[in-house]
mmCIF file of C-alpha atoms in Angstrom:
data_model
loop_
_atom_site.group_PDB
_atom_site.id
_atom_site.type_symbol
_atom_site.label_atom_id
_atom_site.label_comp_id
_atom_site.label_asym_id
_atom_site.label_seq_id
_atom_site.Cartn_x
_atom_site.Cartn_y
_atom_site.Cartn_z
ATOM 1 C CA UNK A 217 0.110 0.039 0.043
ATOM 2 C CA UNK A 218 1.411 3.336 -0.954
ATOM 3 C CA UNK A 219 1.424 5.537 2.100
ATOM 4 C CA UNK A 220 0.818 9.350 2.165
ATOM 5 C CA UNK A 221 3.929 11.094 1.347
ATOM 6 C CA UNK A 222 5.029 13.588 4.125
ATOM 7 C CA UNK A 223 7.964 16.160 3.736
ATOM 8 C CA UNK A 224 10.219 13.715 5.722
ATOM 9 C CA UNK A 225 9.473 10.971 3.272
ATOM 10 C CA UNK A 226 9.882 12.940 0.238
ATOM 11 C CA UNK A 227 13.334 14.124 1.589
ATOM 12 C CA UNK A 228 14.263 10.531 1.989
ATOM 13 C CA UNK A 229 13.215 9.689 -1.479
ATOM 14 C CA UNK A 230 15.184 12.496 -3.059
ATOM 15 C CA UNK A 231 18.193 11.397 -1.051
ATOM 16 C CA UNK A 232 17.734 8.081 -2.698
ATOM 17 C CA UNK A 233 17.378 9.586 -6.174
ATOM 18 C CA UNK A 234 14.063 8.097 -6.823
ATOM 19 C CA UNK A 235 12.244 11.041 -7.921
ATOM 20 C CA UNK A 236 15.018 13.460 -8.590
ATOM 21 C CA UNK A 237 16.443 13.909 -11.877
ATOM 22 C CA UNK A 238 18.017 16.495 -14.192
ATOM 23 C CA UNK A 239 14.531 17.633 -15.334
ATOM 24 C CA UNK A 240 12.380 16.547 -12.499
ATOM 25 C CA UNK A 241 12.909 17.513 -8.880
ATOM 26 C CA UNK A 242 10.669 17.054 -5.802
ATOM 27 C CA UNK A 243 11.102 19.443 -3.120
ATOM 28 C CA UNK A 244 9.973 18.450 0.382
ATOM 29 C CA UNK A 245 6.997 20.355 1.863
ATOM 30 C CA UNK A 246 7.579 22.735 4.635
ATOM 31 C CA UNK A 247 5.197 22.958 7.725
ATOM 32 C CA UNK A 248 2.660 25.279 6.135
ATOM 33 C CA UNK A 249 2.541 23.342 2.694
ATOM 34 C CA UNK A 250 2.208 20.134 4.770
ATOM 35 C CA UNK A 251 -1.051 21.142 6.079
ATOM 36 C CA UNK A 252 -2.231 21.831 2.451
ATOM 37 C CA UNK A 253 -0.742 18.533 1.323
ATOM 38 C CA UNK A 254 1.276 19.998 -1.418
ATOM 39 C CA UNK A 255 4.659 19.732 -2.855
ATOM 40 C CA UNK A 256 6.946 21.510 -5.296
ATOM 41 C CA UNK A 257 8.041 19.686 -8.511
ATOM 42 C CA UNK A 258 10.519 20.984 -10.896
ATOM 43 C CA UNK A 259 10.019 19.620 -14.493
ATOM 44 C CA UNK A 260 11.915 21.044 -17.596
ATOM 45 C CA UNK A 261 12.965 24.014 -15.710
ATOM 46 C CA UNK A 262 9.762 25.162 -14.375
ATOM 47 C CA UNK A 263 8.453 24.716 -10.871
ATOM 48 C CA UNK A 264 4.829 23.664 -10.146
ATOM 49 C CA UNK A 265 3.128 23.433 -6.903
ATOM 50 C CA UNK A 266 0.867 20.335 -6.910
ATOM 51 C CA UNK A 267 -0.668 17.984 -4.650
ATOM 52 C CA UNK A 268 1.406 15.440 -2.643
ATOM 53 C CA UNK A 269 -0.396 12.773 -4.167
ATOM 54 C CA UNK A 270 -3.322 12.807 -6.483
ATOM 55 C CA UNK A 271 -5.386 10.505 -8.937
ATOM 56 C CA UNK A 272 -7.389 13.320 -10.199
ATOM 57 C CA UNK A 273 -5.231 14.040 -13.292
ATOM 58 C CA UNK A 274 -6.478 14.532 -16.922
ATOM 59 C CA UNK A 275 -4.108 13.598 -19.784
ATOM 60 C CA UNK A 276 -4.615 15.441 -22.925
ATOM 61 C CA UNK A 277 -2.535 15.717 -26.132
ATOM 62 C CA UNK A 278 0.332 13.534 -24.526
ATOM 63 C CA UNK A 279 0.123 9.924 -25.563
ATOM 64 C CA UNK A 280 3.472 9.910 -23.961
ATOM 65 C CA UNK A 281 1.885 10.424 -20.459
ATOM 66 C CA UNK A 282 -0.708 7.852 -21.233
ATOM 67 C CA UNK A 283 2.112 5.347 -21.881
ATOM 68 C CA UNK A 284 3.733 6.307 -18.463
ATOM 69 C CA UNK A 285 0.285 5.834 -16.783
ATOM 70 C CA UNK A 286 0.459 2.329 -18.286
ATOM 71 C CA UNK A 287 3.851 1.591 -16.874
ATOM 72 C CA UNK A 288 2.657 2.743 -13.471
ATOM 73 C CA UNK A 289 -0.743 1.033 -13.781
ATOM 74 C CA UNK A 290 -2.283 4.594 -13.189
ATOM 75 C CA UNK A 291 -5.932 5.379 -14.104
ATOM 76 C CA UNK A 292 -6.466 9.032 -15.021
ATOM 77 C CA UNK A 293 -9.718 10.875 -14.469
ATOM 78 C CA UNK A 294 -9.896 11.810 -18.041
ATOM 79 C CA UNK A 295 -7.960 10.906 -21.063
ATOM 80 C CA UNK A 296 -7.664 11.727 -24.795
ATOM 81 C CA UNK A 297 -9.080 9.688 -27.615
ATOM 82 C CA UNK A 298 -7.963 8.556 -30.922
ATOM 83 C CA UNK A 299 -10.743 8.266 -33.597
ATOM 84 C CA UNK A 300 -13.262 8.902 -30.843
ATOM 85 C CA UNK A 301 -12.190 5.830 -28.955
ATOM 86 C CA UNK A 302 -9.369 4.986 -26.121
ATOM 87 C CA UNK A 303 -6.808 2.951 -28.223
ATOM 88 C CA UNK A 304 -6.830 -0.759 -27.203
ATOM 89 C CA UNK A 305 -3.161 -0.381 -25.959
ATOM 90 C CA UNK A 306 -4.477 1.520 -23.170
ATOM 91 C CA UNK A 307 -7.537 -0.665 -22.224
ATOM 92 C CA UNK A 308 -5.927 -1.533 -18.956
ATOM 93 C CA UNK A 309 -5.970 1.969 -17.580
ATOM 94 C CA UNK A 310 -9.097 3.612 -19.453
ATOM 95 C CA UNK A 311 -12.197 1.472 -18.299
ATOM 96 C CA UNK A 312 -14.533 4.143 -16.731
ATOM 97 C CA UNK A 313 -12.356 6.975 -17.532
ATOM 98 C CA UNK A 314 -13.924 10.091 -19.230
ATOM 99 C CA UNK A 315 -13.074 11.019 -22.794
ATOM 100 C CA UNK A 316 -11.765 14.666 -23.017
ATOM 101 C CA UNK A 317 -11.432 15.010 -26.576
ATOM 102 C CA UNK A 318 -8.894 13.771 -29.478
ATOM 103 C CA UNK A 319 -5.171 14.021 -29.189
ATOM 104 C CA UNK A 320 -4.897 17.224 -30.926
ATOM 105 C CA UNK A 321 -8.198 18.713 -29.957
ATOM 106 C CA UNK A 322 -8.909 18.819 -26.295
ATOM 107 C CA UNK A 323 -12.481 19.323 -25.164
ATOM 108 C CA UNK A 324 -12.179 22.201 -22.717
ATOM 109 C CA UNK A 325 -15.608 21.947 -21.560
ATOM 110 C CA UNK A 326 -15.326 18.248 -20.686
ATOM 111 C CA UNK A 327 -12.030 18.828 -18.929
ATOM 112 C CA UNK A 328 -13.397 21.684 -16.771
ATOM 113 C CA UNK A 329 -16.501 19.412 -15.577
ATOM 114 C CA UNK A 330 -13.805 16.980 -14.246
ATOM 115 C CA UNK A 331 -12.414 19.767 -11.892
ATOM 116 C CA UNK A 332 -8.833 18.030 -12.190
ATOM 117 C CA UNK A 333 -5.970 18.916 -9.847
ATOM 118 C CA UNK A 334 -3.586 18.374 -12.764
ATOM 119 C CA UNK A 335 -3.507 18.389 -16.547
ATOM 120 C CA UNK A 336 -0.824 16.757 -18.496
ATOM 121 C CA UNK A 337 -0.691 18.191 -21.901
ATOM 122 C CA UNK A 338 1.851 18.260 -24.673
ATOM 123 C CA UNK A 339 4.954 20.070 -25.782
ATOM 124 C CA UNK A 340 3.349 19.695 -29.192
ATOM 125 C CA UNK A 341 0.519 21.881 -28.326
ATOM 126 C CA UNK A 342 0.549 25.600 -29.361
ATOM 127 C CA UNK A 343 1.215 27.877 -26.561
ATOM 128 C CA UNK A 344 -2.300 29.333 -26.668
ATOM 129 C CA UNK A 345 -3.771 25.748 -26.179
ATOM 130 C CA UNK A 346 -1.625 25.142 -22.952
ATOM 131 C CA UNK A 347 -2.516 28.683 -21.770
ATOM 132 C CA UNK A 348 -6.130 27.800 -22.088
ATOM 133 C CA UNK A 349 -5.730 24.489 -20.157
ATOM 134 C CA UNK A 350 -3.732 26.462 -17.440
ATOM 135 C CA UNK A 351 -6.843 28.507 -16.682
ATOM 136 C CA UNK A 352 -8.591 25.154 -15.583
ATOM 137 C CA UNK A 353 -5.917 23.626 -13.508
ATOM 138 C CA UNK A 354 -2.119 23.382 -13.186
ATOM 139 C CA UNK A 355 -1.092 22.406 -16.653
ATOM 140 C CA UNK A 356 2.167 20.449 -17.260
ATOM 141 C CA UNK A 357 3.240 20.080 -20.924
ATOM 142 C CA UNK A 358 4.835 16.704 -21.075
ATOM 143 C CA UNK A 359 7.720 16.353 -23.500
ATOM 144 C CA UNK A 360 7.587 14.229 -26.681
ATOM 145 C CA UNK A 361 11.316 14.007 -26.961
ATOM 146 C CA UNK A 362 12.934 10.578 -26.475
ATOM 147 C CA UNK A 363 15.586 11.796 -24.155
ATOM 148 C CA UNK A 364 13.000 12.956 -21.480
ATOM 149 C CA UNK A 365 11.546 9.523 -21.210
ATOM 150 C CA UNK A 366 12.933 8.995 -17.671
ATOM 151 C CA UNK A 367 12.065 12.451 -16.404
ATOM 152 C CA UNK A 368 8.571 11.973 -17.873
ATOM 153 C CA UNK A 369 7.970 8.749 -16.051
ATOM 154 C CA UNK A 370 9.252 10.207 -12.757
ATOM 155 C CA UNK A 371 7.019 13.097 -13.139
ATOM 156 C CA UNK A 372 3.885 11.065 -13.250
ATOM 157 C CA UNK A 373 5.409 8.892 -10.387
ATOM 158 C CA UNK A 374 5.888 11.891 -8.295
ATOM 159 C CA UNK A 375 2.334 13.201 -8.794
ATOM 160 C CA UNK A 376 0.786 9.870 -8.086
ATOM 161 C CA UNK A 377 2.998 8.647 -5.422
ATOM 162 C CA UNK A 378 4.165 5.838 -7.545
ATOM 163 C CA UNK A 379 7.817 6.383 -7.182
ATOM 164 C CA UNK A 380 8.752 2.894 -6.221
ATOM 165 C CA UNK A 381 6.950 1.497 -9.322
ATOM 166 C CA UNK A 382 8.904 3.778 -11.492
ATOM 167 C CA UNK A 383 12.243 3.131 -10.058
ATOM 168 C CA UNK A 384 11.638 -0.697 -10.225
ATOM 169 C CA UNK A 385 10.654 -0.487 -13.947
ATOM 170 C CA UNK A 386 13.576 1.660 -14.893
ATOM 171 C CA UNK A 387 16.055 -0.674 -13.076
ATOM 172 C CA UNK A 388 14.708 -3.719 -14.948
ATOM 173 C CA UNK A 389 14.957 -2.042 -18.158
ATOM 174 C CA UNK A 390 18.412 -1.113 -17.541
ATOM 175 C CA UNK A 391 19.261 -4.513 -16.683
ATOM 176 C CA UNK A 392 17.730 -6.111 -19.618
ATOM 177 C CA UNK A 393 19.352 -3.459 -22.012
ATOM 178 C CA UNK A 394 22.685 -4.282 -20.650
ATOM 179 C CA UNK A 395 22.216 -7.764 -21.556
ATOM 180 C CA UNK A 396 20.612 -7.154 -24.711
ATOM 181 C CA UNK A 397 23.352 -4.750 -26.038
ATOM 182 C CA UNK A 398 26.026 -7.515 -25.688
ATOM 183 C CA UNK A 399 24.387 -9.393 -28.673
ATOM 184 C CA UNK A 400 22.740 -6.423 -30.379
ATOM 185 C CA UNK A 401 25.464 -3.913 -30.551
ATOM 186 C CA UNK A 402 27.917 -5.844 -32.631
ATOM 187 C CA UNK A 403 25.281 -6.707 -35.140
ATOM 188 C CA UNK A 404 23.956 -3.258 -35.536
ATOM 189 C CA UNK A 405 27.330 -1.306 -35.413
ATOM 190 C CA UNK A 406 28.199 0.209 -38.861
ATOM 191 C CA UNK A 407 24.911 -1.003 -40.276
ATOM 192 C CA UNK A 408 22.272 1.278 -41.672
ATOM 193 C CA UNK A 409 19.213 0.918 -39.180
ATOM 194 C CA UNK A 410 16.136 2.799 -39.986
ATOM 195 C CA UNK A 411 12.781 3.086 -37.998
ATOM 196 C CA UNK A 412 10.118 4.035 -40.348
ATOM 197 C CA UNK A 413 6.386 5.136 -39.832
ATOM 198 C CA UNK A 414 3.659 4.809 -42.360
ATOM 199 C CA UNK A 415 1.069 7.524 -41.998
ATOM 200 C CA UNK A 416 -1.519 8.598 -44.511
ATOM 201 C CA UNK A 417 -0.137 6.168 -46.987
ATOM 202 C CA UNK A 418 3.331 7.976 -46.803
ATOM 203 C CA UNK A 419 6.749 7.175 -45.435
ATOM 204 C CA UNK A 420 8.253 9.129 -42.588
ATOM 205 C CA UNK A 421 11.632 9.334 -40.884
ATOM 206 C CA UNK A 422 12.263 11.071 -37.648
ATOM 207 C CA UNK A 423 15.048 12.739 -35.719
ATOM 208 C CA UNK A 424 17.645 10.680 -33.838
ATOM 209 C CA UNK A 425 16.243 11.483 -30.555
ATOM 210 C CA UNK A 426 12.599 10.989 -31.526
ATOM 211 C CA UNK A 427 10.362 7.909 -32.082
ATOM 212 C CA UNK A 428 12.245 4.452 -31.689
ATOM 213 C CA UNK A 429 15.547 6.168 -32.793
ATOM 214 C CA UNK A 430 16.814 6.860 -29.408
ATOM 215 C CA UNK A 431 16.451 2.953 -28.592
ATOM 216 C CA UNK A 432 18.094 1.942 -31.746
ATOM 217 C CA UNK A 433 21.032 4.592 -31.752
ATOM 218 C CA UNK A 434 21.813 5.725 -28.188
ATOM 219 C CA UNK A 435 20.498 2.578 -26.309
ATOM 220 C CA UNK A 436 21.492 -0.372 -28.663
ATOM 221 C CA UNK A 437 24.611 1.105 -30.351
ATOM 222 C CA UNK A 438 23.499 1.331 -33.971
ATOM 223 C CA UNK A 439 25.391 3.864 -36.024
ATOM 224 C CA UNK A 440 23.065 7.094 -36.842
ATOM 225 C CA UNK A 441 22.786 7.148 -40.629
ATOM 226 C CA UNK A 442 23.464 10.610 -42.136
ATOM 227 C CA UNK A 443 19.934 10.748 -43.541
ATOM 228 C CA UNK A 444 18.643 10.573 -39.951
ATOM 229 C CA UNK A 445 21.121 12.995 -38.724
ATOM 230 C CA UNK A 446 19.736 15.477 -41.186
ATOM 231 C CA UNK A 447 16.045 15.011 -39.978
ATOM 232 C CA UNK A 448 14.836 17.882 -37.966
ATOM 233 C CA UNK A 449 11.119 16.876 -37.426
ATOM 234 C CA UNK A 450 8.932 14.308 -38.856
ATOM 235 C CA UNK A 451 9.863 13.973 -42.440
ATOM 236 C CA UNK A 452 8.109 12.689 -45.407
ATOM 237 C CA UNK A 453 10.397 10.509 -47.775
ATOM 238 C CA UNK A 454 9.675 9.071 -51.141
ATOM 239 C CA UNK A 455 10.142 5.349 -51.618
ATOM 240 C CA UNK A 456 12.852 6.228 -54.145
ATOM 241 C CA UNK A 457 14.706 8.405 -51.704
ATOM 242 C CA UNK A 458 14.324 5.597 -49.040
ATOM 243 C CA UNK A 459 15.848 3.084 -51.665
ATOM 244 C CA UNK A 460 18.671 5.350 -51.805
ATOM 245 C CA UNK A 461 19.465 4.876 -48.136
ATOM 246 C CA UNK A 462 19.003 1.111 -48.639
ATOM 247 C CA UNK A 463 19.096 0.125 -45.011
ATOM 248 C CA UNK A 464 20.387 -3.128 -43.679
ATOM 249 C CA UNK A 465 17.637 -3.276 -41.033
ATOM 250 C CA UNK A 466 14.174 -1.778 -41.055
ATOM 251 C CA UNK A 467 11.765 -1.260 -38.223
ATOM 252 C CA UNK A 468 8.345 -0.307 -39.677
ATOM 253 C CA UNK A 469 5.264 0.895 -37.580
ATOM 254 C CA UNK A 470 1.787 0.835 -39.266
ATOM 255 C CA UNK A 471 -1.428 1.549 -37.768
ATOM 256 C CA UNK A 472 -4.696 1.267 -39.663
ATOM 257 C CA UNK A 473 -5.897 4.315 -37.491
ATOM 258 C CA UNK A 474 -3.192 6.534 -38.997
ATOM 259 C CA UNK A 475 -3.842 5.309 -42.555
ATOM 260 C CA UNK A 476 -7.663 5.268 -43.043
ATOM 261 C CA UNK A 477 -7.510 7.023 -46.395
ATOM 262 C CA UNK A 478 -5.103 4.333 -47.507
ATOM 263 C CA UNK A 479 -5.593 1.036 -45.349
ATOM 264 C CA UNK A 480 -3.580 -1.154 -47.784
ATOM 265 C CA UNK A 481 -0.583 1.191 -47.901
ATOM 266 C CA UNK A 482 1.662 -1.464 -46.174
ATOM 267 C CA UNK A 483 0.204 -4.398 -48.483
ATOM 268 C CA UNK A 484 0.909 -2.232 -51.537
ATOM 269 C CA UNK A 485 4.446 -1.268 -50.246
ATOM 270 C CA UNK A 486 5.423 -4.899 -49.860
ATOM 271 C CA UNK A 487 4.466 -5.545 -53.443
ATOM 272 C CA UNK A 488 6.440 -2.856 -54.661
ATOM 273 C CA UNK A 489 9.444 -3.647 -56.896
ATOM 274 C CA UNK A 490 11.498 -0.924 -55.350
ATOM 275 C CA UNK A 491 10.706 -1.966 -51.747
ATOM 276 C CA UNK A 492 11.544 -5.649 -52.732
ATOM 277 C CA UNK A 493 14.965 -4.543 -53.926
ATOM 278 C CA UNK A 494 16.067 -3.172 -50.784
ATOM 279 C CA UNK A 495 18.901 -4.991 -48.955
ATOM 280 C CA UNK A 496 16.747 -5.301 -45.629
ATOM 281 C CA UNK A 497 14.034 -6.793 -47.677
ATOM 282 C CA UNK A 498 16.115 -9.259 -49.327
ATOM 283 C CA UNK A 499 17.824 -10.470 -46.286
ATOM 284 C CA UNK A 500 14.639 -10.862 -44.093
ATOM 285 C CA UNK A 501 15.459 -8.107 -41.873
ATOM 286 C CA UNK A 502 12.208 -6.013 -41.909
ATOM 287 C CA UNK A 503 10.408 -5.923 -38.672
ATOM 288 C CA UNK A 504 6.857 -4.804 -38.941
ATOM 289 C CA UNK A 505 4.994 -3.586 -35.525
ATOM 290 C CA UNK A 506 7.250 -5.141 -33.153
ATOM 291 C CA UNK A 507 5.136 -3.438 -30.594
ATOM 292 C CA UNK A 508 1.585 -1.664 -30.897
ATOM 293 C CA UNK A 509 1.820 0.612 -33.728
ATOM 294 C CA UNK A 510 0.379 3.516 -31.747
ATOM 295 C CA UNK A 511 3.318 3.353 -29.254
ATOM 296 C CA UNK A 512 5.051 6.631 -29.449
ATOM 297 C CA UNK A 513 8.484 5.166 -29.588
ATOM 298 C CA UNK A 514 10.321 7.555 -27.090
ATOM 299 C CA UNK A 515 8.519 6.697 -23.864
ATOM 300 C CA UNK A 516 9.440 4.252 -21.068
ATOM 301 C CA UNK A 517 6.644 1.917 -22.106
ATOM 302 C CA UNK A 518 7.560 2.091 -25.828
ATOM 303 C CA UNK A 519 11.420 1.481 -24.966
ATOM 304 C CA UNK A 520 10.604 -1.453 -22.572
ATOM 305 C CA UNK A 521 8.165 -3.105 -24.994
ATOM 306 C CA UNK A 522 10.619 -2.595 -27.947
ATOM 307 C CA UNK A 523 13.389 -4.120 -26.221
ATOM 308 C CA UNK A 524 11.397 -7.041 -24.959
ATOM 309 C CA UNK A 525 9.879 -7.718 -28.476
ATOM 310 C CA UNK A 526 13.498 -7.294 -30.172
ATOM 311 C CA UNK A 527 14.919 -9.944 -27.763
ATOM 312 C CA UNK A 528 12.337 -12.410 -29.123
ATOM 313 C CA UNK A 529 13.373 -11.876 -32.862
ATOM 314 C CA UNK A 530 16.097 -13.705 -34.865
ATOM 315 C CA UNK A 531 18.082 -10.623 -34.763
ATOM 316 C CA UNK A 532 18.791 -11.471 -31.020
ATOM 317 C CA UNK A 533 18.252 -15.205 -30.904
ATOM 318 C CA UNK A 534 19.977 -16.097 -34.239
ATOM 319 C CA UNK A 535 17.210 -18.260 -35.006
#
C-alpha cells in the first residue's frame, strides 16, 4: 500500500534519487505546505506546486503520458481519444475513464467538468492551447522528446505517489538493456538501421532522438545514418529516396488508425518492386509492428516493450 507522502519521506526519496533527475525534482514540503498537502515539482526548468499525491489527473494531447500511466498502472480521471475511442493499447487503464477530446483537439468543457488537480498536456500543443488549459488547472506540458523519457515517468510517479514502481521499472529496463546490448550492438554497428512509420499512406523518418530512434542508436549502439542526422522533425520521404538509403535493418510501424485513407498502404508497399529490391527486404531484416503501432517510441513503455520484442526476434536469438 502506498502511504501518504510527508515532507520527511519526500526528503528521503530525494536522497535515494528515486524522483529527482536532471529535469524532475521534488522538493520536500514545509510545515505550512504540509497542512495543504502540496509539494513543489521542478520539470523541464519550471516549478509547479501540486498535491503531494493525486489521482485526479487529466491527460490530453500527450500520448506519452498515457504510456507512462500504463507503466505505473495509473488510471487518470480523463484521457484523450484517437478516432473517438481509447486505443486498445490503453484498455488496462481507461475503463471508466472520461473521454476529454481527441489527441490534438482537447475538449475544454469536458475537462472543466472533471475539476482536475493536474492536466498533463503536450509540448506539441501550441502555446495558446496550454494557456487555455492552465486556466482550468495546473497544466504541465509533457515532453515528446525521447531523451526525456525517464524524467516523464518520474514526473507522473511523483504526482501519483508511485515512485517505487517507476524506480523498479527503470532498473529492470537498464538490466535487460545491458544484457541485450552484448548481442545486438555488434550486429547493428556500422549497419544502416532505420525506424520507419507509415502515415496516411506515406513514409516518414524521425530525428535521432525521436520515435524509436533513441532506442536503436543511443541505447543499442546502432550507427546513426547521415540521412537521419539531417532530419529535424517528422519528415516525409519518397520510396525512391528511401531506397537510396538502402538500410540493412528496417523497423516499420503501421497503424490502420493512421492510414484510414489508404488502409492497404503496407500491403502495397510490400508488393512494390523498389521495396523488394532493398537490402533489408532481401535479407529478411524488416520488422513490422514489433510493438503496438500507436506506441510513441520515445517513452518508457515504448522502450521497454520494444526491447522485449526485439529480444524475441532472430536478430537477437539468431534463429
